[in-house]
Each structure stands twice: as structure tokens, then as C-alpha cells.
PDB file of C-alpha atoms and ligand atoms in Angstrom:
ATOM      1  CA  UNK M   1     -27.548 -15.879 -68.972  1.00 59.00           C
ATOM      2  CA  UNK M   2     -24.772 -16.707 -67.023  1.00 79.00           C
ATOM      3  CA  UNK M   3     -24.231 -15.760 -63.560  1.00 91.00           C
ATOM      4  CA  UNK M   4     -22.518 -11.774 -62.881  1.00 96.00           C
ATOM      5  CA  UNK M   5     -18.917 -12.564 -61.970  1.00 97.00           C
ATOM      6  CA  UNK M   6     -16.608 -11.152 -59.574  1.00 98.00           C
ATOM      7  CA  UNK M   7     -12.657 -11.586 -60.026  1.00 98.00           C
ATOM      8  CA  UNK M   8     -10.060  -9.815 -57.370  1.00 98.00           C
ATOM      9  CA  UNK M   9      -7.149  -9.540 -59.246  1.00 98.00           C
ATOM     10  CA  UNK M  10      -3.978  -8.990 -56.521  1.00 98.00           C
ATOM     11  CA  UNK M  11      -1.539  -8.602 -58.934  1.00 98.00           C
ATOM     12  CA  UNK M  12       1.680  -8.616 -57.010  1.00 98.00           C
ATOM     13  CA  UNK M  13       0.285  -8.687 -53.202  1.00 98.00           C
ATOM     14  CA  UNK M  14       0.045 -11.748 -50.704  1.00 98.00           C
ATOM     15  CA  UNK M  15       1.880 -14.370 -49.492  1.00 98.00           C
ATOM     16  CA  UNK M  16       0.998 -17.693 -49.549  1.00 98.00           C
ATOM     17  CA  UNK M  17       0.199 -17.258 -45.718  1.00 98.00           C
ATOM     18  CA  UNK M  18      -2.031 -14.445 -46.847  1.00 98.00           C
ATOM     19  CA  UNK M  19      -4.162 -16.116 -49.079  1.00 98.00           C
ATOM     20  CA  UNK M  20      -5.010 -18.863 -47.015  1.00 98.00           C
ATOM     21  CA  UNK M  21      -5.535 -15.972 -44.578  1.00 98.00           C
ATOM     22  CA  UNK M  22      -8.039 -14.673 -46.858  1.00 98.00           C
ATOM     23  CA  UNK M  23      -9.786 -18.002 -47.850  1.00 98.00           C
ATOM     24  CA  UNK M  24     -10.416 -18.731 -44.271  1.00 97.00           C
ATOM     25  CA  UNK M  25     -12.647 -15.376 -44.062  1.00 97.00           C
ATOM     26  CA  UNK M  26     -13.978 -16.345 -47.492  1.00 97.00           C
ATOM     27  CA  UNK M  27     -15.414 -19.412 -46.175  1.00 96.00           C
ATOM     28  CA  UNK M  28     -17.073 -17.375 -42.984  1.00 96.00           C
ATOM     29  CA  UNK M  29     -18.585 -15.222 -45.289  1.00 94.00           C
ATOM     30  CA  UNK M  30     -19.942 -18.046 -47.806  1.00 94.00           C
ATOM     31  CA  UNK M  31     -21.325 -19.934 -44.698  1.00 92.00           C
ATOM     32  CA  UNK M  32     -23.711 -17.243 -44.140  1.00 90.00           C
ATOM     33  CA  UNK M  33     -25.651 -16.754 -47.131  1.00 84.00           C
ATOM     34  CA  UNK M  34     -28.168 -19.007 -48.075  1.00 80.00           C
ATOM     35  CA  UNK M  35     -26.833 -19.338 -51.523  1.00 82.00           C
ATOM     36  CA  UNK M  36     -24.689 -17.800 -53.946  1.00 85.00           C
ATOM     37  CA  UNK M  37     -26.294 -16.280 -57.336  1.00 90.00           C
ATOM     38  CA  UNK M  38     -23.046 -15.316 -58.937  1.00 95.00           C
ATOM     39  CA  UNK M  39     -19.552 -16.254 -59.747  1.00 95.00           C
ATOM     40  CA  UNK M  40     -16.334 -15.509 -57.640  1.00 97.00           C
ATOM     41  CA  UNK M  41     -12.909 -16.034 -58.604  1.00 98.00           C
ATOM     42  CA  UNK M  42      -9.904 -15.096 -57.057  1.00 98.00           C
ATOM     43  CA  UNK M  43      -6.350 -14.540 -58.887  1.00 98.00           C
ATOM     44  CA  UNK M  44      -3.187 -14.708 -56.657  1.00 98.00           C
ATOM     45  CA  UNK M  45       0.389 -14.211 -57.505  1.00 98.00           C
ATOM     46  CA  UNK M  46       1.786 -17.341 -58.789  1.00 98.00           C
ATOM     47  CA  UNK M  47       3.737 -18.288 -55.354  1.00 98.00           C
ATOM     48  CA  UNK M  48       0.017 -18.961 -53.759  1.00 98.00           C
ATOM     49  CA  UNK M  49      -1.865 -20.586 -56.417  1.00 98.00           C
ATOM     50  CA  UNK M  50      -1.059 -24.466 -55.289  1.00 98.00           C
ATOM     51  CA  UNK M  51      -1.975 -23.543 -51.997  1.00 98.00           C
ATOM     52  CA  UNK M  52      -4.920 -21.824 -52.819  1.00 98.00           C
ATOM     53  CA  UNK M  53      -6.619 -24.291 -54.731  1.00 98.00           C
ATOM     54  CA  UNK M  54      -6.343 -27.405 -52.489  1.00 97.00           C
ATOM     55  CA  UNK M  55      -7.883 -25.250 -49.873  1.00 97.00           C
ATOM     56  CA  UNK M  56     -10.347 -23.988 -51.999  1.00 97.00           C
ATOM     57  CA  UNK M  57     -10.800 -27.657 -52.600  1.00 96.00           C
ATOM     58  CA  UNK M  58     -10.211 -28.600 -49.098  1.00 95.00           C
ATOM     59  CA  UNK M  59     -13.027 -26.356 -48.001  1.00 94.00           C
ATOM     60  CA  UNK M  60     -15.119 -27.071 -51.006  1.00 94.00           C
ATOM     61  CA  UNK M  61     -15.268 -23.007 -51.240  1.00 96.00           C
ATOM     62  CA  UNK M  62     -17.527 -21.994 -54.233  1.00 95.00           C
ATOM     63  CA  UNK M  63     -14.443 -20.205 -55.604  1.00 97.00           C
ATOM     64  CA  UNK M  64     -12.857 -20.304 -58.938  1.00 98.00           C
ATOM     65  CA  UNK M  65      -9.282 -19.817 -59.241  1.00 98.00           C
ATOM     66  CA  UNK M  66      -6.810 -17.546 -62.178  1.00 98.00           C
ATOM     67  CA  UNK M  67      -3.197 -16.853 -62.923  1.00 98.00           C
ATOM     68  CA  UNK M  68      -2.652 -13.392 -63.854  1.00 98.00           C
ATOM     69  CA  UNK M  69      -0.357 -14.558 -67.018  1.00 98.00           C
ATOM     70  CA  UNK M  70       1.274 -17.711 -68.550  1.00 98.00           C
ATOM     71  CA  UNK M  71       3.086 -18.363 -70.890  1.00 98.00           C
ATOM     72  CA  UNK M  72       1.942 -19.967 -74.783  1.00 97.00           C
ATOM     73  CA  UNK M  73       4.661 -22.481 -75.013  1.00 97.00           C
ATOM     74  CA  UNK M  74       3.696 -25.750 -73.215  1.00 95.00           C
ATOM     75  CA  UNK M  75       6.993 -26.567 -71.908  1.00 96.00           C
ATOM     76  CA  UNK M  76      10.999 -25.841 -73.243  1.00 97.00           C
ATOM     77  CA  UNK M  77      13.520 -23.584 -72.389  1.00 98.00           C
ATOM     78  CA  UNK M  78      11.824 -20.175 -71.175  1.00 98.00           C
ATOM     79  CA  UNK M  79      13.609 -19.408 -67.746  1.00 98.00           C
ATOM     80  CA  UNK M  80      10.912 -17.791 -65.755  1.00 97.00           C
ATOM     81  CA  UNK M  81       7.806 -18.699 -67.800  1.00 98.00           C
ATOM     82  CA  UNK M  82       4.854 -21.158 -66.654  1.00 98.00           C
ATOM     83  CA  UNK M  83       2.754 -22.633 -69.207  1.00 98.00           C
ATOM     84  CA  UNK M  84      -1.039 -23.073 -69.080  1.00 98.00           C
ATOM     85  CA  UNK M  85      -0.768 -26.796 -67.929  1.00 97.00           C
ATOM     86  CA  UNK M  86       1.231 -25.782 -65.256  1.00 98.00           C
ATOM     87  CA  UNK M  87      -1.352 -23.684 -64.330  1.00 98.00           C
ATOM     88  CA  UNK M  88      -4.107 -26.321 -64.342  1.00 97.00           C
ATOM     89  CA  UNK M  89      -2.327 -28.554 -62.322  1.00 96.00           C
ATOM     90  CA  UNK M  90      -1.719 -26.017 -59.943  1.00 97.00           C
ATOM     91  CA  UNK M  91      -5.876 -25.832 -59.656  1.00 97.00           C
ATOM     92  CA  UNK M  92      -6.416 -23.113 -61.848  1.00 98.00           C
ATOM     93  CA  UNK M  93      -9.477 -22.471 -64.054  1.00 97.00           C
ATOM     94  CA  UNK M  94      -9.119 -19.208 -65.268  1.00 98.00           C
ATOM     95  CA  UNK M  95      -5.845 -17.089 -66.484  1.00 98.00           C
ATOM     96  CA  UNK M  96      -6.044 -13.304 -66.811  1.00 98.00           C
ATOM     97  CA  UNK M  97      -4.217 -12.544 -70.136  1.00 98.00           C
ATOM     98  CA  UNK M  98      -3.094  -9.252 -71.519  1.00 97.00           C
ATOM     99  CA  UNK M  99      -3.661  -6.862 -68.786  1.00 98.00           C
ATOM    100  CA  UNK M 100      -2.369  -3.622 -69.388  1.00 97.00           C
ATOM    101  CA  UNK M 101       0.136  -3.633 -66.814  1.00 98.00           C
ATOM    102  CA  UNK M 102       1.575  -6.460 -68.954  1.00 97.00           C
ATOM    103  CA  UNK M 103       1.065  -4.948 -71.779  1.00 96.00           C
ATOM    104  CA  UNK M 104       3.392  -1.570 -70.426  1.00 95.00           C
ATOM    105  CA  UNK M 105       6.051  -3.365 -68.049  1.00 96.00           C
ATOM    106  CA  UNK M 106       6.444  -6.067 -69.967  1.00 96.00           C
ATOM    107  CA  UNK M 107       5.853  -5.300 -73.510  1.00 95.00           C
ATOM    108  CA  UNK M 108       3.235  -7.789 -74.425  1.00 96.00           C
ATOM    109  CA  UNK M 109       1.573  -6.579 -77.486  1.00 94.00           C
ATOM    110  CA  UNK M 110      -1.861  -7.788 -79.025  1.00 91.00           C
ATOM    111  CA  UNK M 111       0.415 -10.519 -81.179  1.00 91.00           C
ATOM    112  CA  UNK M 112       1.670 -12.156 -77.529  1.00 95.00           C
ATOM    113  CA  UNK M 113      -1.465 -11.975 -76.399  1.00 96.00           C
ATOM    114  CA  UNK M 114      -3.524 -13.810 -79.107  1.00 95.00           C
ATOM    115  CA  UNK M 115      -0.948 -16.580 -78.992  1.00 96.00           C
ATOM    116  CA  UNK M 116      -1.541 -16.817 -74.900  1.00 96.00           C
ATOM    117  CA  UNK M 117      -5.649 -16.672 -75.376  1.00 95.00           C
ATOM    118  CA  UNK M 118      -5.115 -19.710 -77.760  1.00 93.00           C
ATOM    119  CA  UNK M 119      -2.477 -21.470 -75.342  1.00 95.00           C
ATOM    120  CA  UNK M 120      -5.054 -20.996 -72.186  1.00 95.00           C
ATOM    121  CA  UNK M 121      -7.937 -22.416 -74.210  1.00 93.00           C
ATOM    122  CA  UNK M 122      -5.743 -25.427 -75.609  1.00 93.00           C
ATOM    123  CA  UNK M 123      -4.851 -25.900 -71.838  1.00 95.00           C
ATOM    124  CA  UNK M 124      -8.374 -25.607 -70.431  1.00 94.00           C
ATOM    125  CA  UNK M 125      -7.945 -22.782 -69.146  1.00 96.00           C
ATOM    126  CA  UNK M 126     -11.076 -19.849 -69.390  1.00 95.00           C
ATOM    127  CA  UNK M 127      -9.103 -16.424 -70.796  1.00 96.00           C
ATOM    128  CA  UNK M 128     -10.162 -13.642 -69.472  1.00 97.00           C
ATOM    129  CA  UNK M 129      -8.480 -10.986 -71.809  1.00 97.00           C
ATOM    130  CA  UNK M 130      -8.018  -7.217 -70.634  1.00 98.00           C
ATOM    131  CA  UNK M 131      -8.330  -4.272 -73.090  1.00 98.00           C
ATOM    132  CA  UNK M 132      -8.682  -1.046 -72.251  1.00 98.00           C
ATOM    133  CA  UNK M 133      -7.294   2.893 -73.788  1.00 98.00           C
ATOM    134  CA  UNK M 134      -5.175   4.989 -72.496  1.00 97.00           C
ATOM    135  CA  UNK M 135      -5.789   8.663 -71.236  1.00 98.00           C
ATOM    136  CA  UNK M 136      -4.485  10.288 -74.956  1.00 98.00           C
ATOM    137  CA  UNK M 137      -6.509   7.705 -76.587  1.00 98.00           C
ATOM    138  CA  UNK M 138      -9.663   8.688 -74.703  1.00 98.00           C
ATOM    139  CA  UNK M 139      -9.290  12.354 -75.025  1.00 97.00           C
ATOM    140  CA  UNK M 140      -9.096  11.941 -78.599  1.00 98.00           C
ATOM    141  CA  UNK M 141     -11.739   9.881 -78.820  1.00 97.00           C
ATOM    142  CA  UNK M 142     -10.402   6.796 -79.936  1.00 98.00           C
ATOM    143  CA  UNK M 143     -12.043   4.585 -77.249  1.00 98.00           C
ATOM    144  CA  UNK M 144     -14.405   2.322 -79.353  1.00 98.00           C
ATOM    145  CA  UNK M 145     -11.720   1.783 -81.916  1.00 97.00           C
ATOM    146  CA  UNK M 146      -8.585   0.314 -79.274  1.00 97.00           C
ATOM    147  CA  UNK M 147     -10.973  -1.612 -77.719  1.00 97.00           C
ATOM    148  CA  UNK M 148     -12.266  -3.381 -81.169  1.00 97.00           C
ATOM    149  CA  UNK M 149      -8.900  -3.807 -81.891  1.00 96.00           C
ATOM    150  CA  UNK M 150      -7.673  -5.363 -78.898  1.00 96.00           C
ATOM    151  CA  UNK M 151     -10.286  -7.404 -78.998  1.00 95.00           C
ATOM    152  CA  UNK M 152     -10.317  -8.820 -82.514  1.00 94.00           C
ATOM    153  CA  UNK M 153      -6.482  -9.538 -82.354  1.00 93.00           C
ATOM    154  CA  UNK M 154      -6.685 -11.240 -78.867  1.00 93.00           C
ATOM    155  CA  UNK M 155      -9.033 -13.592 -80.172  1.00 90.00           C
ATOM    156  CA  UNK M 156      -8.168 -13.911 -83.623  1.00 87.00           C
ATOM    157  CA  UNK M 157      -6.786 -17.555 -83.181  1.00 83.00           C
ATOM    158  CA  UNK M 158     -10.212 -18.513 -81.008  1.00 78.00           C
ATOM    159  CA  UNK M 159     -12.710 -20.869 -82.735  1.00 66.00           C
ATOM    160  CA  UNK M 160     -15.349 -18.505 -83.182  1.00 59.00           C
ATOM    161  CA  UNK M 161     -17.997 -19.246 -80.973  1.00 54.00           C
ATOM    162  CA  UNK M 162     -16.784 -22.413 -79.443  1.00 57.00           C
ATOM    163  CA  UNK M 163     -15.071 -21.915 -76.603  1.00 66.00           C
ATOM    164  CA  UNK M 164     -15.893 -19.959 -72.968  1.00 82.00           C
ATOM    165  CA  UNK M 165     -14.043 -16.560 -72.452  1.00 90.00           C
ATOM    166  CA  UNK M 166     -14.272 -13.364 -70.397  1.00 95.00           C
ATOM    167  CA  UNK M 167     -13.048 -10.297 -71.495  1.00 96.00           C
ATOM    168  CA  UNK M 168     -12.775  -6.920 -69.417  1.00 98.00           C
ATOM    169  CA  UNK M 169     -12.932  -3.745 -70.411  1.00 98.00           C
ATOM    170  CA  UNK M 170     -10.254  -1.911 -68.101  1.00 98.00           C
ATOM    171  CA  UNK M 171      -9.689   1.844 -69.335  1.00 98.00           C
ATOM    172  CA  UNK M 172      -5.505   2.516 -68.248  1.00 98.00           C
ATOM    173  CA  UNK M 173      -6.380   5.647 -66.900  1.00 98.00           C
ATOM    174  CA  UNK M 174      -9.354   4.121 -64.397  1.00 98.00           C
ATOM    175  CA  UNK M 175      -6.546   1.620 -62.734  1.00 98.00           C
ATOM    176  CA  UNK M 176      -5.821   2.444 -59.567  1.00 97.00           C
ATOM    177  CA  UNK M 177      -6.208   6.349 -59.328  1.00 98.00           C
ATOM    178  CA  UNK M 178     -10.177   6.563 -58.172  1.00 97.00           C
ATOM    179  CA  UNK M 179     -11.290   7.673 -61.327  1.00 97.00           C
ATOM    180  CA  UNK M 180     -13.618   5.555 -63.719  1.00 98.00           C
ATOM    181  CA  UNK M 181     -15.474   6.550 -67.047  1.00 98.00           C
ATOM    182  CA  UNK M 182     -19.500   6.785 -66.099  1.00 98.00           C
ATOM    183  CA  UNK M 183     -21.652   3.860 -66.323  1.00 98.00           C
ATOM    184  CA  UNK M 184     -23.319   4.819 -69.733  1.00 98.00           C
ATOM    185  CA  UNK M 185     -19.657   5.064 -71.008  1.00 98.00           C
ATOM    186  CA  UNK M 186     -18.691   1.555 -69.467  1.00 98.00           C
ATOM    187  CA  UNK M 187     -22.127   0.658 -71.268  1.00 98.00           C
ATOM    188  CA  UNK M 188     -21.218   2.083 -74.837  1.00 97.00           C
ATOM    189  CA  UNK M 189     -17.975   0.315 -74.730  1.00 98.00           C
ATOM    190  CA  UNK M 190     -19.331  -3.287 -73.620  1.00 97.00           C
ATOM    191  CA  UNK M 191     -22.221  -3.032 -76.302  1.00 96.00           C
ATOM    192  CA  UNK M 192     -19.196  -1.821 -78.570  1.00 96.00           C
ATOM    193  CA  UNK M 193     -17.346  -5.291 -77.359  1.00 95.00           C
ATOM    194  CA  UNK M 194     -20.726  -7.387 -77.878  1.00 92.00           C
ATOM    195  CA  UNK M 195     -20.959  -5.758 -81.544  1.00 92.00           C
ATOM    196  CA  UNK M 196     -17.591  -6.580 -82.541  1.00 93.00           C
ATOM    197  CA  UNK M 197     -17.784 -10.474 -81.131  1.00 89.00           C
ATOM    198  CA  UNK M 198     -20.902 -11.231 -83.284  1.00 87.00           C
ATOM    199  CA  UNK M 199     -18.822  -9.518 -85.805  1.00 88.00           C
ATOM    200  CA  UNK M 200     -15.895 -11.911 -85.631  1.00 86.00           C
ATOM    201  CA  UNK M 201     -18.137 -15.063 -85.729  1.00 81.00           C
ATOM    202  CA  UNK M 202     -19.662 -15.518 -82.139  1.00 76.00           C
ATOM    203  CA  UNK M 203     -22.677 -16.035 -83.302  1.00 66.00           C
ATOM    204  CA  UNK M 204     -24.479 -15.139 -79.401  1.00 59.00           C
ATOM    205  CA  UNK M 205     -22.816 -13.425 -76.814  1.00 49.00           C
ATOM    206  CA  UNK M 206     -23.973 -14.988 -74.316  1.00 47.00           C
ATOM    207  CA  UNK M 207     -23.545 -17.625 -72.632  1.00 51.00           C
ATOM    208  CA  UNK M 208     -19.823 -17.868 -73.417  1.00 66.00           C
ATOM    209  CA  UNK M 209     -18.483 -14.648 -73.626  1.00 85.00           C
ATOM    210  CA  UNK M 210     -18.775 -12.599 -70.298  1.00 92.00           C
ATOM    211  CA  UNK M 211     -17.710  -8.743 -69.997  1.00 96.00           C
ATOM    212  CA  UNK M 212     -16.373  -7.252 -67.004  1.00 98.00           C
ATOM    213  CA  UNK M 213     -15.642  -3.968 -66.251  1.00 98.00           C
ATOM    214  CA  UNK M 214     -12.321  -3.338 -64.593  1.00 98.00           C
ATOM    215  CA  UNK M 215     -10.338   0.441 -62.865  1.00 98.00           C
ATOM    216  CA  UNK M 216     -10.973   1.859 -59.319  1.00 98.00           C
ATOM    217  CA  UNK M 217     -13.952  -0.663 -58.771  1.00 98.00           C
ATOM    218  CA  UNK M 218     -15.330   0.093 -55.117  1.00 98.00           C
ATOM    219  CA  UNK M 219     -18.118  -0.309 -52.722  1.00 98.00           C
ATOM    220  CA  UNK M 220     -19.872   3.116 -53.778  1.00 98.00           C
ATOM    221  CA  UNK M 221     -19.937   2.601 -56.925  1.00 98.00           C
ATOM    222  CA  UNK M 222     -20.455  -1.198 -57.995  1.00 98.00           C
ATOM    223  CA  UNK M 223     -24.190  -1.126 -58.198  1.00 97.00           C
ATOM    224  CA  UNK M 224     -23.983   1.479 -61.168  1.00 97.00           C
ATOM    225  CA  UNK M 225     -22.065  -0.536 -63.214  1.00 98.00           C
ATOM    226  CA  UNK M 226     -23.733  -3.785 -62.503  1.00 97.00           C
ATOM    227  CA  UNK M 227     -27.301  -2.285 -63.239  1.00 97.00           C
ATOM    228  CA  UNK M 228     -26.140  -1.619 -66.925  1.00 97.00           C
ATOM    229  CA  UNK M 229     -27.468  -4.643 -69.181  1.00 95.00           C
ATOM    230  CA  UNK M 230     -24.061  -5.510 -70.998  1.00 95.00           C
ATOM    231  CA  UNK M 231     -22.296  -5.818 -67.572  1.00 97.00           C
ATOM    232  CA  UNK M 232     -21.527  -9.449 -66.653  1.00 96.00           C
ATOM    233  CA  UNK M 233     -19.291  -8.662 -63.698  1.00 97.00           C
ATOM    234  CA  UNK M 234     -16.236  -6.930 -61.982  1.00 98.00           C
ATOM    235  CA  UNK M 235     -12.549  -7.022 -62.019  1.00 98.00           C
ATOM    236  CA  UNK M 236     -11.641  -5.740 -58.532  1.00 98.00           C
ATOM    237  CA  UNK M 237      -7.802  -4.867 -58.057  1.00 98.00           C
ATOM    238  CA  UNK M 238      -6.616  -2.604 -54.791  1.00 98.00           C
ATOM    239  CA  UNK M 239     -10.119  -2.946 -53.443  1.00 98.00           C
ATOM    240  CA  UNK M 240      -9.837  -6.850 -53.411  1.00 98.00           C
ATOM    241  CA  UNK M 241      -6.711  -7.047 -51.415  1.00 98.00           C
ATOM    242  CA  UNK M 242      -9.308  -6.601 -48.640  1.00 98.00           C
ATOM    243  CA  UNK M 243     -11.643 -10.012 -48.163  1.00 98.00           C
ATOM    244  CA  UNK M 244     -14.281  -7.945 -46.563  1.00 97.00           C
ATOM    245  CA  UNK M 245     -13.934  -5.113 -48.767  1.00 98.00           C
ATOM    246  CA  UNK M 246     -14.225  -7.491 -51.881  1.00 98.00           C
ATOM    247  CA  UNK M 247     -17.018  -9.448 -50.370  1.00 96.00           C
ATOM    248  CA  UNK M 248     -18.514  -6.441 -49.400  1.00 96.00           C
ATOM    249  CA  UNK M 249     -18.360  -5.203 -53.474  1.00 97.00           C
ATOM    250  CA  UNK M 250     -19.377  -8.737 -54.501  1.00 97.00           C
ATOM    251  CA  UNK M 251     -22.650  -8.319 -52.078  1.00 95.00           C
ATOM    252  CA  UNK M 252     -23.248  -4.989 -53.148  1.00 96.00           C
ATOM    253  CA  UNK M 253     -23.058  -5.925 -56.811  1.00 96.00           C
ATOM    254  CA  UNK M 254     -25.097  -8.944 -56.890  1.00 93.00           C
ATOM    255  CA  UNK M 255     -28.127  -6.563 -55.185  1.00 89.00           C
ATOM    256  CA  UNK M 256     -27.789  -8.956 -51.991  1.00 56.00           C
TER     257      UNK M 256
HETATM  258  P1  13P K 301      -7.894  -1.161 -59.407  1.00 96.82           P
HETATM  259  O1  13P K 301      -9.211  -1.790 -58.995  1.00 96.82           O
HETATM  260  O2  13P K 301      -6.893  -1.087 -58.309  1.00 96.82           O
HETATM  261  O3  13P K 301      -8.113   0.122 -60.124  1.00 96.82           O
HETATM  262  O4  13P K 301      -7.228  -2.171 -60.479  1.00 96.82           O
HETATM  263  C1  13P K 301      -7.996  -2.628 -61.528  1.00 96.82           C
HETATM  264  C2  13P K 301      -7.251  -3.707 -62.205  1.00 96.82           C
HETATM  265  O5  13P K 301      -6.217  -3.474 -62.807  1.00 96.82           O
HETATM  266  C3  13P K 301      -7.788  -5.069 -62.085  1.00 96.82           C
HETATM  267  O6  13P K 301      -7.170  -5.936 -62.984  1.00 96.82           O
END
């Protein structure tokens, strides 16, 4: 089993004095536990992630570090795009890919988004690939059947099996508006997501494929989610933006 695993996803929020803002309370937080039994990772907006990760390195912070995109060409003529190598050597590990604010802005569709899970793998780079329905799709009971297709497209150019990913199951309709399915529902639809991996060749779901459960994440009700045996972890957006409130969900989550 791997360790649960908390991401804060800040999509467009914090400058690069910010996040080193945020690290520094990081670090007083870390310093007084005793030891850390799960996984944190933190995703800033492109602008921070350089600085980020030689203080996280600086500080030797238990703290991985995502993009929230990149691009699947390596290098070329793409004004405005940053490429998974780019990221690396910018100190990430981890790239969020295919989040459904993506996905809606800026028209990524599952075809994009397979071709950017292969690019972050080829780059060393640990996907973590967002599905999730929308509120028409839920009420007509579609759910299980978006999600199995989001996920067998995104990773339909992964070696089954081989290779470390996360995926997180973000329902549209839970981001940012304080409403979430139940846990039993978040349940159905991770088991649904285990199902359909063994079905496309990963032979055991764990260790290398984590799910995380993503939309309106908070202090109240982290516990639920985590208690619920195909839950690997949390990705935290608005709530994040707040180091204590994120450490505060991270602590609550990991029954600390
Ligand atoms: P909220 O936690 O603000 O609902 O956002 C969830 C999300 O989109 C994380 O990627």
C-alpha cells in the first residue's frame, strides 16, 4: 500500500512571494510531528515552481512538487507551452493533466490528454489525470460510464502496468461550490476506476496507481472520504490556498 496522498492544487493563485510564504509555514508545521505517514504535494502556478522546489530542496521539506499542465511536445515552436522536461528541471515530480477546468476553458479533450499522460511519463514526470461528470451527466446517471471513459482514453498510450500514476476522480459539479457526492458514491466510482484499470491491463492496482478524490474537499468532511477503502488521497483546491487550512485537512485525513 502506498502512503494516502494529499495534493493542493492552486490553480491560478500565488505569487512566487506567496509560495515561499507558504513553504516557510509548511516547514513549521512538518517540524512538529514526529513523522509523516503520508504523501504531500503541492502544485503552484507555473511562475513559482523554480522557486518552490529549490526551497523545498533548500529546506529538505518532505514535499513533492506538480505543474497543473504541460505540454506533449518536448520542445519546437508552441508560443506559450512548457514541455514535461521543462517541468523536471524546474523540480517537478508530478504534473496534474486533464483537469476539467482544462478540459472547458481550454478545450482539451480525452485525445490531448492521452498524448500529455504519455509525454509526462516519457519525461519522468508522475500524471495525475482528472476525470470527473458533469451535473447533466450525473442526473442521468451516466457517472460510471464518463469516468471509464476518461479513464481508458487518458491512459490508452500507458504501458499497462508499468509505470506510477494518480488519477482523481473530481465530479464538475463538486468544484468549488460546497457540494460533493457522499462518500459511498465517491466509493462506487473509485472501485468503478480500480475495475476498469485491471481491465485495461494493470494487472494490481496498487502500488502504482493511486485514486484521489477531488471537489469542495474541507476540514469537516475529509475523514469520510479517507475512511472509504478505495481512497488513496485528496485533491484540495480553494481550501489549500490556506497552509493551515490544508495542513489542517492533511492532519485530519491521515487520522493524526
Ligand atoms: P475545490 O476544492 O475548490 O472544489 O477544487 C477542487 C479542484 O478542482 C482541485 O483540482
Amino acid at each position: 500500500m502506498s502512503l494516502p496522498c494529499f495534493v493542493a492544487n492552486w490553480k491560478m493563485n500565488k505569487t512566487v512571494a506567496e509560495t515561499l510564504s507558504y513553504l516557510t509555514l509548511c516547514q513549521q508545521w512538518l517540524s512538529k510531528l514526529p513523522r509523516l505517514s503520508c504523501e504531500i504535494i503541492l502544485a503552484p502556478p507555473y511562475t513559482a515552481l523554480f522557486s518552490a522546489g529549490n526551497k523545498i530542496k533548500e529546506l529538505s521539506l518532505p514535499i513533492g512538487l506538480a505543474a497543473q499542465n504541460l505540454y506533449f511536445e518536448a520542445e519546437g515552436p508552441y508560443t506559450g507551452e512548457v514541455s514535461g522536461r521543462m517541468l523536471c528541471e524546474a523540480g517537478c515530480q508530478y504534473v496534474i493533466i486533464g483537469h476539467s477546468e482544462r478540459r472547458n476553458h481550454f478545450n482539451e479533450n480525452d485525445s490531448t490528454i492521452t498524448h500529455k499522460v504519455q509525454a509526462a511519463l516519457g519525461a519522468n514526470l508522475t500524471p495525475i489525470l482528472c476525470v470527473g461528470e458533469n451535473a447533466k451527466e450525473r442526473l442521468e446517471g451516466k457517472t460510471l460510464q464518463v469516468i471509464q471513459r476518461q479513464v481508458k482514453e487518458g491512459l490508452s498510450r500507458m504501458d499497462g502496468g508499468a509505470s506510477h500514476c494518480m488519477i482523481a476522480y473530481e465530479p464538475i459539479w463538486a468544484i468549488g461550490t460546497g457540494k460533493t457526492p457522499t462518500p459511498f458514491e465517491v466509493e462506487q466510482v473509485h472501485q468503478k476506476i480500480a475495475r476498469t484499470l485491471i481491465e485495461i491491463g494493470f494487472k494490481q492496482r496498487a502500488p502504482v496507481i493511486d485514486i484521489l478524490y477531488g471537489g469542495s474537499v474541507s476540514v469537516e468532511n475529509v475523514a469520510a472520504f479517507m475512511k472509504k477503502p478505495h481512497v488513496d488521497g485528496m485533491l484540495v483546491g480553494g481550501a489549500s490556498l490556506s497552509a493551515e487550512t490544508f495542513m489542517n485537512i492533511v492532519q485530519v485525513g491521515i487520522g493524526a
